[in-house]
Amino acid sequence: PDTVCANAVGEQYFVTNTPTSTYQWTITGGGGVLQTGQGTNSITVDWGGVSGLYPNAVEVIESNANGCPGAPVLLDVFVLNLTGNAIGPFCEGDPTTPLVGNPAGGTWSGTGVVANSFQPSTGVGNYVLTYTLGGCNTTINVVVNNGPVTGPIQHF
């Protein structure tokens, strides 16, 4: 199947053009909406946000100059919706925390990420971490706070 990211906009689909033919496209499942190109050999589709495999989500039937239709051509589409686990907030001395992406199998990147884990020892700040799989990505925000600065013990 074709894989698209959830909520993808402007995804292009096409077949070889026969100048005297017309093309009837149908989009079903995946929240897909045909945006442009109906009647031509090339369309753009905006996809929805519900993850899953949608059999025969894209269909095209070519009709020749005599108005005779050909056999339908079908394409399954897998809509991939990534999520990442919310973590934090942290203090600067907190231990390294594993990052979990769904579905599994992707990679995490960003400041403070080592081997798909976040290291609060990176320092105080706000961090945007990115989970990538199959050409799609999602982000989470992580905060590392500083601890109090306590003055010296005094005696009166």
mmCIF file of C-alpha atoms in Angstrom, residues 1-13 30 45 47-48 50-55 57-58 75-82 103 132-137:
data_model
loop_
_atom_site.group_PDB
_atom_site.id
_atom_site.type_symbol
_atom_site.label_atom_id
_atom_site.label_comp_id
_atom_site.label_asym_id
_atom_site.label_seq_id
_atom_site.Cartn_x
_atom_site.Cartn_y
_atom_site.Cartn_z
ATOM 1 C CA PRO A 1 0.000 0.000 0.000
ATOM 2 C CA ASP A 2 0.880 3.671 -0.283
ATOM 3 C CA THR A 3 1.791 5.236 3.075
ATOM 4 C CA VAL A 4 0.827 8.825 3.886
ATOM 5 C CA CYS A 5 1.137 10.822 7.063
ATOM 6 C CA ALA A 6 -2.026 11.574 9.002
ATOM 7 C CA ASN A 7 -3.521 14.924 7.967
ATOM 8 C CA ALA A 8 -1.260 15.076 4.899
ATOM 9 C CA VAL A 9 -2.240 17.861 2.499
ATOM 10 C CA GLY A 10 -1.717 17.977 -1.259
ATOM 11 C CA GLU A 11 -0.693 14.353 -1.819
ATOM 12 C CA GLN A 12 -0.411 13.755 -5.561
ATOM 13 C CA TYR A 13 -1.567 10.656 -7.437
ATOM 14 C CA GLY A 30 -8.901 7.498 5.508
ATOM 15 C CA VAL A 45 -5.771 14.542 -2.082
ATOM 16 C CA TRP A 47 -5.948 12.879 4.022
ATOM 17 C CA GLY A 48 -7.578 12.626 7.459
ATOM 18 C CA VAL A 50 -7.303 8.387 11.632
ATOM 19 C CA SER A 51 -4.509 5.855 11.337
ATOM 20 C CA GLY A 52 -5.093 2.598 9.527
ATOM 21 C CA LEU A 53 -5.034 0.637 6.301
ATOM 22 C CA TYR A 54 -7.722 1.647 3.821
ATOM 23 C CA PRO A 55 -8.138 -0.933 1.005
ATOM 24 C CA ALA A 57 -8.811 4.076 -1.024
ATOM 25 C CA VAL A 58 -7.856 5.551 -4.399
ATOM 26 C CA LEU A 75 -4.570 1.664 -4.604
ATOM 27 C CA ASP A 76 -4.580 0.760 -0.908
ATOM 28 C CA VAL A 77 -3.531 3.601 1.401
ATOM 29 C CA PHE A 78 -2.067 3.330 4.904
ATOM 30 C CA VAL A 79 -2.561 6.502 6.944
ATOM 31 C CA LEU A 80 0.221 6.730 9.536
ATOM 32 C CA ASN A 81 -0.528 8.765 12.663
ATOM 33 C CA LEU A 82 2.462 9.035 14.990
ATOM 34 C CA PRO A 103 3.799 2.883 16.346
ATOM 35 C CA THR A 132 10.182 10.048 12.828
ATOM 36 C CA LEU A 133 8.890 6.907 11.115
ATOM 37 C CA GLY A 134 8.063 6.160 7.486
ATOM 38 C CA GLY A 135 8.647 9.737 6.361
ATOM 39 C CA CYS A 136 6.198 11.085 8.972
ATOM 40 C CA ASN A 137 7.030 12.872 12.198
#
